[in-house]
Coordinates of C-alpha atoms in Angstrom, one line a residue:
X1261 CA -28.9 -5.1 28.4
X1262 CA -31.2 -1.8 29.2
X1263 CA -34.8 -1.1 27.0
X1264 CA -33.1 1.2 24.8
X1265 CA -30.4 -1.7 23.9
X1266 CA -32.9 -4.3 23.1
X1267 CA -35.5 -2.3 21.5
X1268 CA -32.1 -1.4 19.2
X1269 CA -30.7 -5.1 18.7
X1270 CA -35.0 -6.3 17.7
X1271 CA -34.7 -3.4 15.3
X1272 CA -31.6 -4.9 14.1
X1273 CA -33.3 -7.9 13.5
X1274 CA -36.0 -6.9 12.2
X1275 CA -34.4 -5.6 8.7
X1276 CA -31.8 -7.8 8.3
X1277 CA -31.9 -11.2 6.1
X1278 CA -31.4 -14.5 8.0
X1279 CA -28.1 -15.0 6.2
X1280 CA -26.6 -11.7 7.3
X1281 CA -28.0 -12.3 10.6
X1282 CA -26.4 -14.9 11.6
X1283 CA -23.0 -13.4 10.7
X1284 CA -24.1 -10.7 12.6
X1285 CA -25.0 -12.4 15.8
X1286 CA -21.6 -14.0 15.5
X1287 CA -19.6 -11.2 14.6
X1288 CA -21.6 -8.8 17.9
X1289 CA -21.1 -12.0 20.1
X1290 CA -17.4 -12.2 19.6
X1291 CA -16.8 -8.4 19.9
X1292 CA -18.7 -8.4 23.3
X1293 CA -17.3 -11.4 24.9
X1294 CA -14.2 -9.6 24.4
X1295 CA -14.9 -6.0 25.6
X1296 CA -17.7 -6.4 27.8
X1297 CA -15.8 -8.0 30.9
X1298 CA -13.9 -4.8 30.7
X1299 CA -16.9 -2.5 29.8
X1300 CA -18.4 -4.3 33.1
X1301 CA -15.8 -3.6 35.3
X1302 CA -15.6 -0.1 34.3
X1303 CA -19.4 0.5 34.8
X1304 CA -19.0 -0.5 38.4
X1305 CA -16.9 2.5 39.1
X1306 CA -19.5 5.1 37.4
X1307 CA -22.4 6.7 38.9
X1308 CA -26.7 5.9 37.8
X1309 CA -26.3 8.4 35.7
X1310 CA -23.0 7.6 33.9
X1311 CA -23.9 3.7 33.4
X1312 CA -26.5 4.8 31.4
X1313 CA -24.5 6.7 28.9
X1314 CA -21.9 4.7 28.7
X1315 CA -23.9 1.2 28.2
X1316 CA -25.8 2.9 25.6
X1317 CA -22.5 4.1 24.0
X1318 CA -20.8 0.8 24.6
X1319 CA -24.0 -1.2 22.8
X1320 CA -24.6 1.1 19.7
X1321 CA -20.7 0.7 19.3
X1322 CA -21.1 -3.1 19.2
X1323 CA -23.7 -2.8 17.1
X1324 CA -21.9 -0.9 14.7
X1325 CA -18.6 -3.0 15.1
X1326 CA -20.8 -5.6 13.5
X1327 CA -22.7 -4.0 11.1
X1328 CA -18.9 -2.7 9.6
X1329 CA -17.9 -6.3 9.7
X1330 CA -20.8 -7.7 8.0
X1331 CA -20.6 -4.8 5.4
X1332 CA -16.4 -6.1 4.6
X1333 CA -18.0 -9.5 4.3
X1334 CA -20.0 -8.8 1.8
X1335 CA -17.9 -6.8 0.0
X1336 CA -15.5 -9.6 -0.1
X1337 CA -17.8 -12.2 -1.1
X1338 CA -19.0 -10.0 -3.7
X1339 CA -15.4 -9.7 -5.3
X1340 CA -14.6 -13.4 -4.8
X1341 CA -17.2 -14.1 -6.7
X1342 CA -16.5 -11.3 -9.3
X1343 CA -12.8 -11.9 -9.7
X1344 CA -14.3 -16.0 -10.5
X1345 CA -16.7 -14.2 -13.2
X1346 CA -13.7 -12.1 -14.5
X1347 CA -11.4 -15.3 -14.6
X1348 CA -14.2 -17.4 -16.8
X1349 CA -14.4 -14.5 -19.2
X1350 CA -17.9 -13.7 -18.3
X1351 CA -19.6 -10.2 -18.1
X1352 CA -19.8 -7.9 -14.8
X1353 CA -22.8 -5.9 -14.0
X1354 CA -23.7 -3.3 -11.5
X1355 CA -25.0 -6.3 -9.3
X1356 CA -21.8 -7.6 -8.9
X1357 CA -20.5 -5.0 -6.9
X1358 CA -21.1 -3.3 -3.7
X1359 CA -22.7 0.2 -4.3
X1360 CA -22.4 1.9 -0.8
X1361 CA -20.2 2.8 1.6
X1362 CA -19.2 1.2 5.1
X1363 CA -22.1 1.9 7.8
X1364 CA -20.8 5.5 9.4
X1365 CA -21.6 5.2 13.5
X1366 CA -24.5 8.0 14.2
X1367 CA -25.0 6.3 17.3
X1368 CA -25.0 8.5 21.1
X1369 CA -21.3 9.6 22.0
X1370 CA -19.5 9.9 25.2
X1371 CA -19.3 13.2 26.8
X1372 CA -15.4 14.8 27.0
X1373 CA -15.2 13.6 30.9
X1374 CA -16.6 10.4 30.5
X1375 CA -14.5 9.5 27.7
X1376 CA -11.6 10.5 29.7
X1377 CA -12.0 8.5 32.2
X1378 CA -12.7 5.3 29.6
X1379 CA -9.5 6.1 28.1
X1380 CA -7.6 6.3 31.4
X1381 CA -9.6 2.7 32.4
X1382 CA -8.3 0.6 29.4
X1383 CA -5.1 2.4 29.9
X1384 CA -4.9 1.4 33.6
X1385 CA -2.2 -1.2 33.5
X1386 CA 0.1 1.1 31.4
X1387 CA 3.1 1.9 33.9
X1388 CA 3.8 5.1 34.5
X1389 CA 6.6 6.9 32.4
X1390 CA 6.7 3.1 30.0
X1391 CA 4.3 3.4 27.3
X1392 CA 3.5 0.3 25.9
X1393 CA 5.8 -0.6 23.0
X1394 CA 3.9 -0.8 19.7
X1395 CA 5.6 -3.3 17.2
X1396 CA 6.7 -1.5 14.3
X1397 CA 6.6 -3.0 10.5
X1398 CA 10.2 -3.0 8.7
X1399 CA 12.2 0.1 7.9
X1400 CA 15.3 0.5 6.0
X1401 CA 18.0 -0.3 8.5
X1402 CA 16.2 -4.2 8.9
X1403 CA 16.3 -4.0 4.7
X1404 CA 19.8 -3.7 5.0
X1405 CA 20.7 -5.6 7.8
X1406 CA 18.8 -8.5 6.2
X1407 CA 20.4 -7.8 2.9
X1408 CA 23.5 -8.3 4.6
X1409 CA 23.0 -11.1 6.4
X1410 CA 21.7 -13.6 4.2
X1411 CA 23.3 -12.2 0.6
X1412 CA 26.1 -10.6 1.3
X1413 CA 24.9 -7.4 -0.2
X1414 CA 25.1 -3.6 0.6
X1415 CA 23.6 -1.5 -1.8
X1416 CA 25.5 1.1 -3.5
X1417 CA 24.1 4.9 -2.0
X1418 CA 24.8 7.2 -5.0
X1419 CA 23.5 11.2 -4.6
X1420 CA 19.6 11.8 -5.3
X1421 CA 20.6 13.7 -8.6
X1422 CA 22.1 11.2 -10.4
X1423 CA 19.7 8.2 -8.8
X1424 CA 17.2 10.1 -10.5
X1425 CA 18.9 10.6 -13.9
X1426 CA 19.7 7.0 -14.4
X1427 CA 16.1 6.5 -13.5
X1428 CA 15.3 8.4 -16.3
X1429 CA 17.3 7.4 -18.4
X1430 CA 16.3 3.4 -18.0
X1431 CA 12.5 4.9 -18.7
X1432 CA 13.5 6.7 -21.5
X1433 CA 14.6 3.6 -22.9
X1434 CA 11.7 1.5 -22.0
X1435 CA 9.3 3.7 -23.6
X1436 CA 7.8 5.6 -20.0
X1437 CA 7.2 9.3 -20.9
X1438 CA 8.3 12.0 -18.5
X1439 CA 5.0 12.7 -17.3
X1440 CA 4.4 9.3 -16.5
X1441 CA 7.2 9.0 -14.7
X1442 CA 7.6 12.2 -13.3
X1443 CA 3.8 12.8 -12.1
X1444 CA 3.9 8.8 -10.3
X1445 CA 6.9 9.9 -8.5
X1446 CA 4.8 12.9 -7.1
X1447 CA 1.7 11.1 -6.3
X1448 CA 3.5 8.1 -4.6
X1449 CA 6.1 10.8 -2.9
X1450 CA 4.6 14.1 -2.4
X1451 CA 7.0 15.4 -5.4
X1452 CA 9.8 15.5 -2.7
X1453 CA 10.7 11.8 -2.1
X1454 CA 14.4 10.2 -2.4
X1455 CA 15.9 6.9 -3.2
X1456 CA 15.7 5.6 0.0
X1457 CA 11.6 6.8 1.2
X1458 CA 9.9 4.5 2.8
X1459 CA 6.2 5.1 3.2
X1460 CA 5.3 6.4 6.8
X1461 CA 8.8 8.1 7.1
X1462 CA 9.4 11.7 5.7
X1463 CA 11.7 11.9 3.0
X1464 CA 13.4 15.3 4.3
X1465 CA 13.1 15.5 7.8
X1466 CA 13.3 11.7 8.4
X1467 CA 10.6 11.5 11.0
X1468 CA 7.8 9.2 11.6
X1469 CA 7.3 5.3 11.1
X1470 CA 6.8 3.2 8.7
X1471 CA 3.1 2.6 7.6
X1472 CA 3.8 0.0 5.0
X1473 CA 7.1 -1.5 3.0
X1474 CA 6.4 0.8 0.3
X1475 CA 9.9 2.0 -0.8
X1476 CA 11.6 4.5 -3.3
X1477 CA 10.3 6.4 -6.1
X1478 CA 7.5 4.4 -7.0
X1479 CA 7.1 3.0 -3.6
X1480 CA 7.1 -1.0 -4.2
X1481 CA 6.3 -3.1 -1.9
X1482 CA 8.6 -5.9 -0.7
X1483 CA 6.6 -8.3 -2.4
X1484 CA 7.0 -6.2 -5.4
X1485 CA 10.6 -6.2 -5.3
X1486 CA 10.4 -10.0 -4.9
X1487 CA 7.9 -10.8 -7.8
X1488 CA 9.5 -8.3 -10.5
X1489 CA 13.6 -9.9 -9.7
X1490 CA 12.2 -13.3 -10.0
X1491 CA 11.1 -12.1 -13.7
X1492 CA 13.6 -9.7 -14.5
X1493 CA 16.6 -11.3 -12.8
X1494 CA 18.5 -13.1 -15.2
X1495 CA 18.6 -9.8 -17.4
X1496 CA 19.7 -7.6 -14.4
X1497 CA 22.3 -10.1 -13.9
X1498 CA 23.2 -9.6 -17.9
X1499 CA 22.9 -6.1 -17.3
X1500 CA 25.7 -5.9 -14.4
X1501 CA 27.5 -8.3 -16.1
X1502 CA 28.3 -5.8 -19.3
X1503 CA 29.0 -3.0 -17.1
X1504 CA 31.2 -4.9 -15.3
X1505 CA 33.0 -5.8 -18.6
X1506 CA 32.6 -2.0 -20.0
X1507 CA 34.4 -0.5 -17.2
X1508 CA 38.3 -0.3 -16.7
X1509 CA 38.2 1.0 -13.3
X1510 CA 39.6 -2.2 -11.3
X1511 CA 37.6 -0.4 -7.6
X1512 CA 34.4 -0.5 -10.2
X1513 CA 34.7 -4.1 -11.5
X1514 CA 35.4 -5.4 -8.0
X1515 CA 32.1 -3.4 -6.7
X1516 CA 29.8 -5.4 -9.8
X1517 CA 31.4 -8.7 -8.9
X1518 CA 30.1 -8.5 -5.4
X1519 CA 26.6 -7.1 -6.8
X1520 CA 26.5 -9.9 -9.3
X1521 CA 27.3 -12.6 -6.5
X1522 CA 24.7 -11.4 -3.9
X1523 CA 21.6 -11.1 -6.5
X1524 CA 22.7 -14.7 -7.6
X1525 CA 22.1 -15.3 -4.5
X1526 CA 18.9 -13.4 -4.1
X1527 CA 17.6 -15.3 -7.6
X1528 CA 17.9 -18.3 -6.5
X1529 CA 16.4 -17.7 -2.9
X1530 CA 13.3 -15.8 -4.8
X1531 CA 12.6 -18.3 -7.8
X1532 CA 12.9 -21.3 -4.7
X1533 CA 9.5 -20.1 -4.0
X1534 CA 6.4 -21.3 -5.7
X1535 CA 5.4 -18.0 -8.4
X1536 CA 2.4 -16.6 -6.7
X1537 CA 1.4 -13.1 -5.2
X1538 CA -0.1 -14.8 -2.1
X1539 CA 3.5 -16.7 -1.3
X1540 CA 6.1 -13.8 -2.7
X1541 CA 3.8 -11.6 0.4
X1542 CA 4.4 -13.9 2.8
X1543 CA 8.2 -14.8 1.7
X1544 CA 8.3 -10.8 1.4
X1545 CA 8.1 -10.3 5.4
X1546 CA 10.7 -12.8 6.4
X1547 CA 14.6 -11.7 6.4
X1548 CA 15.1 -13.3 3.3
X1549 CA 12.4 -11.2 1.4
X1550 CA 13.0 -8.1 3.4
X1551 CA 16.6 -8.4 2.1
X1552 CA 15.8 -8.2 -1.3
X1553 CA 13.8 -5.5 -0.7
X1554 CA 17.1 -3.7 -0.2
X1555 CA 17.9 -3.9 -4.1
X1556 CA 15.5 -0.4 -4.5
X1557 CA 18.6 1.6 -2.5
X1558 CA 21.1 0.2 -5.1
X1559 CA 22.4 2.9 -7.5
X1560 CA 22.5 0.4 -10.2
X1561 CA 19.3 -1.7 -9.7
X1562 CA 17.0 0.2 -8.0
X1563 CA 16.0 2.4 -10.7
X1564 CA 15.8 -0.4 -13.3
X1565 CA 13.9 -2.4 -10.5
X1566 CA 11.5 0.2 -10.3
X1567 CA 11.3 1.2 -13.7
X1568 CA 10.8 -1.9 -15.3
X1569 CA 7.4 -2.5 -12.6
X1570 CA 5.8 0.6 -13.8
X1571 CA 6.7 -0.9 -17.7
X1572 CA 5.3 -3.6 -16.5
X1573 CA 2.0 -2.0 -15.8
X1574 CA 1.9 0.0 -19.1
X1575 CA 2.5 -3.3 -21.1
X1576 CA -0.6 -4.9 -19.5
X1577 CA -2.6 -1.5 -20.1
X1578 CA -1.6 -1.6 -23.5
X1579 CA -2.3 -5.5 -24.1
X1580 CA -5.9 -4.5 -22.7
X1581 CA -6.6 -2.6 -25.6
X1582 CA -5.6 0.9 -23.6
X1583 CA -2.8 2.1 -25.4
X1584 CA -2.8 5.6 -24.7
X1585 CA -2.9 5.2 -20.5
X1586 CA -2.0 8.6 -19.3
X1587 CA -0.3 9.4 -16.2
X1588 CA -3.3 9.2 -13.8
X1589 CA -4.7 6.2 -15.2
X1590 CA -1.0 4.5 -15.1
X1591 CA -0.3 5.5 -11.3
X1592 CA -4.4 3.9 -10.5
X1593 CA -3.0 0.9 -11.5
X1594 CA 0.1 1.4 -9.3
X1595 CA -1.6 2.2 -6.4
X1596 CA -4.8 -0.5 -6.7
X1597 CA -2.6 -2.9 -8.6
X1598 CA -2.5 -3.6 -12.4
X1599 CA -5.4 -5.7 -13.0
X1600 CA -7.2 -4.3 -10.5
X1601 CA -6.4 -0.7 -11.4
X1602 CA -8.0 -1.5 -15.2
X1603 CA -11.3 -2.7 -13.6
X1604 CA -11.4 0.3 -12.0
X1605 CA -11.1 1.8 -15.1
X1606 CA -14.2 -0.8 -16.5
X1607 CA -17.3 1.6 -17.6
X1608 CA -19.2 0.0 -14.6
X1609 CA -16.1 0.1 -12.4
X1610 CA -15.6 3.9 -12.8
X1611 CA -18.9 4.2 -10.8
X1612 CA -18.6 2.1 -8.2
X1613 CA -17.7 2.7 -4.4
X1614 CA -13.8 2.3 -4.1
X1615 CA -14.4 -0.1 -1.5
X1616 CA -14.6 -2.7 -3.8
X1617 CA -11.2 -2.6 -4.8
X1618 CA -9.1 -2.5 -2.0
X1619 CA -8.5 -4.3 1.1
X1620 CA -10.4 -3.0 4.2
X1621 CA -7.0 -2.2 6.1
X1622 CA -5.9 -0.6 3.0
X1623 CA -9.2 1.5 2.7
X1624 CA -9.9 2.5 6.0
X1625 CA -6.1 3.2 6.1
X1626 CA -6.0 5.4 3.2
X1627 CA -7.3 9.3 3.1
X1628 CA -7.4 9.3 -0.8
X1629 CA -8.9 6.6 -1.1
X1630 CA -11.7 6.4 1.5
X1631 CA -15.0 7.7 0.4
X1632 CA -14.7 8.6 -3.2
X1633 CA -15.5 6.2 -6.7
X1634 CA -13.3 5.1 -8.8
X1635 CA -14.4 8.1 -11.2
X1636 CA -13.6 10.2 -8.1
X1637 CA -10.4 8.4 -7.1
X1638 CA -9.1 9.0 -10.6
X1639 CA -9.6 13.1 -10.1
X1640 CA -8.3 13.2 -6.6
X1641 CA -5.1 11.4 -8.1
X1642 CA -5.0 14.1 -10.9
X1643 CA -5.4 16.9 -8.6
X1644 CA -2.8 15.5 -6.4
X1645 CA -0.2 14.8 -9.0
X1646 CA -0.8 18.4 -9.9
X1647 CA 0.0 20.1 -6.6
X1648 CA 3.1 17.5 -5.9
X1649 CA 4.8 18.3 -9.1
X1650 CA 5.3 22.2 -8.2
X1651 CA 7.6 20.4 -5.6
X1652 CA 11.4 20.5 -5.6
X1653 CA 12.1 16.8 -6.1
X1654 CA 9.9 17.0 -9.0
X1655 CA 11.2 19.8 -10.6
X1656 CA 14.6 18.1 -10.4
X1657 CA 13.0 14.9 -12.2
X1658 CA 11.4 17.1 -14.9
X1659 CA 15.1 19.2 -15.2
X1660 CA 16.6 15.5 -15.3
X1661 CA 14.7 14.2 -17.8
X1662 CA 14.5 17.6 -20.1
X1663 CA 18.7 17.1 -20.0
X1664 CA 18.4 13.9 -21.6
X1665 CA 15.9 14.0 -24.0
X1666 CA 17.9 17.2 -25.2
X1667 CA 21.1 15.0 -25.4
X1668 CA 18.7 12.6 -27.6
X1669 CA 17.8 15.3 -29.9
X1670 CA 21.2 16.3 -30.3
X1671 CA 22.7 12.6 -30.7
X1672 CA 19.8 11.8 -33.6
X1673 CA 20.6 15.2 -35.6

């Protein structure tokens, strides 16, 4: 290590507590034992002048590796320990939260050649013409395929239009208003999503890959789907088992038989595992879960699936003493998750950094979120919603929903 690099790591040292040092040392130990061979090997090709740079690139990028790491640590320990205070009933304080922001790296940069030829070093083994494969998360063909496979079940594709008038109509029912409903859809969709959008994947021109199983209107997750049939799944089953007997249409009755059969199936699989968020996740990403993921693309449980989550959020709101949860406030808890969404909402969790709150893939992930407070978060949602709904697929949610609450009007007179 040059002067510069160790007068830097004796600063480091200097200001940091034991504690954290140590998990620094470890954390800046295990990111150079596995870079630095290659670093090393790259140096040896560079001229005087270009070692120099880059080790004093390589080292305050260590450095900072670290320091982000330690940062995530603390944030986590900090909400262990808070979600343990929340549990007991006691009361949360400023102190129990982070209040910055992850370290941002102000360190010396490579010049535009020198990066170059870093990139074109750690790329050296890549064969010509055959980028390396990157391994891609889930999309709607393996939902269907695995839906297939181990339930027997293809979902029913019915046209956007009427998807999205049944899905108003089940939230109608429920008690969801059409602001609610349709200002969710055009935060979680852009105002232009359809039955079938998947989160990574663009709902009209059907490019891109998928950056998470987030699917449909309200993008749920897989484990979402999982968690919400094993509570609502006997009374879909009820539910498909009256239109079944409403209908006289022999073609219909036959199609609700086999529906009935597979999520049977897909009951019992999901209520065979133990009832917690941490297992339906990890159930969620094998072919069993992924297959009941495929119940969203159903025209006649995906928008009751969906639905009945974002009732399910409003219920908690409104059992927290926040009966009046408005349409940004309702999608907060939809995006953060419903108990975490309302201690967002806390007076001391408006002002905190939204890193407290979310998962550091999920942060560093996520443009809306990164940066901003939970006060801040809440008005970028808002402003959002706002420029989404002026979009053609929300426009046809708002004409959808108009239609029926006229035909309510009219039934009641």
């Amino acid at each position: 290590m040059n002067r510069p690099a160790m007068r830097r790591a004796f600063f480091h040292i200097a200001v940091m507590t034991m504690g954290a040092l140590a998990l620094h040392i470890s954390q800046t130990a295990h990111v150079h034992v596995h870079a630095r061979s290659s670093a090393s090997a790259f140096e040896a090709t560079l001229s005087a002048k270009e070692r120099k740079a880059f080790n004093a690139y390589f080292t305050a990028k260590t450095f900072h590796a670290a320091d982000k790491d330690a940062f995530w640590s603390k944030v986590s320990a900090k909400r262990k320990k808070r979600r343990a205070k929340i549990r007991k009933g006691g009361l949360v304080t400023k102190r129990d939260y982070v209040t910055s922001f992850p370290p941002v790296y102000e360190g010396p940069k490579l010049s535009n050649a020198l990066a170059r030829k870093w990139k074109a070093w750690k790329n050296r083994d890549a064969k010509p013409g055959k980028p390396k494969k990157r391994k891609g998360l889930p999309g709607v063909s393996d939902f269907l395929r695995y839906a297939k496979k181990y339930y027997g079940f293809v979902p029913e594709r019915i046209p956007e239009r009427e998807f999205k008038r049944r899905y108003a109509r089940d939230a109608l029912r429920l008690g969801l208003s059409k602001d609610q409903v349709v200002r969710v859809y055009a935060l979680e969709t852009g105002g232009n999503g359809t039955a079938d959008m998947q989160a990574g994947i663009h709902p009209i021109s059907k490019k891109g890959r998928p950056i998470s199983s987030a699917l449909g209107y309200a993008q749920l997750l897989n484990a979402n789907s999982t968690t919400e049939l094993v509570k609502h799944g006997d009374e879909f089953l009820k539910r498909l088992r009256r239109m079944r007997d409403a209908t006289t249409s022999e073609s219909r009755r036959a199609s609700l038989g086999r529906k009935i059969t597979s999520l049977r199936k897909m009951l019992r699989k999901a209520k065979s595992i133990p009832y917690s968020w941490g297992r339906h996740r990890k159930f969620a990403r094998t072919g069993p879960g992924l297959g009941i993921h495929a119940l969203n693309l159903d025209g006649d449980i995906g928008p009751w699936l969906q639905v009945i989550k974002l009732k399910g959020i409003k219920d908690l709101a409104v059992r927290k003493g926040r009966p009046d949860i408005d349409s940004t406030e309702l999608e907060l808890m939809n995006l953060a998750g419903p108990s975490t969404g309302l201690e967002m909402m806390s007076a001391v969790g408006l002002s905190m950094p939204t890193v407290n709150f979310f998962a550091r893939r999920g942060y560093e992930r996520n443009s809306v979120v990164r940066g901003r407070t939970s006060t801040e978060l809440l008005a970028e949602l808002k402003k959002r919603m706002d420029y989404n709904s002026r979009n053609k697929g929300a426009k046809v949610f708002t004409q959808v929903f108009d239609e029926l609450i006229a035909d309510q009007k009219r039934a009641a007179r």
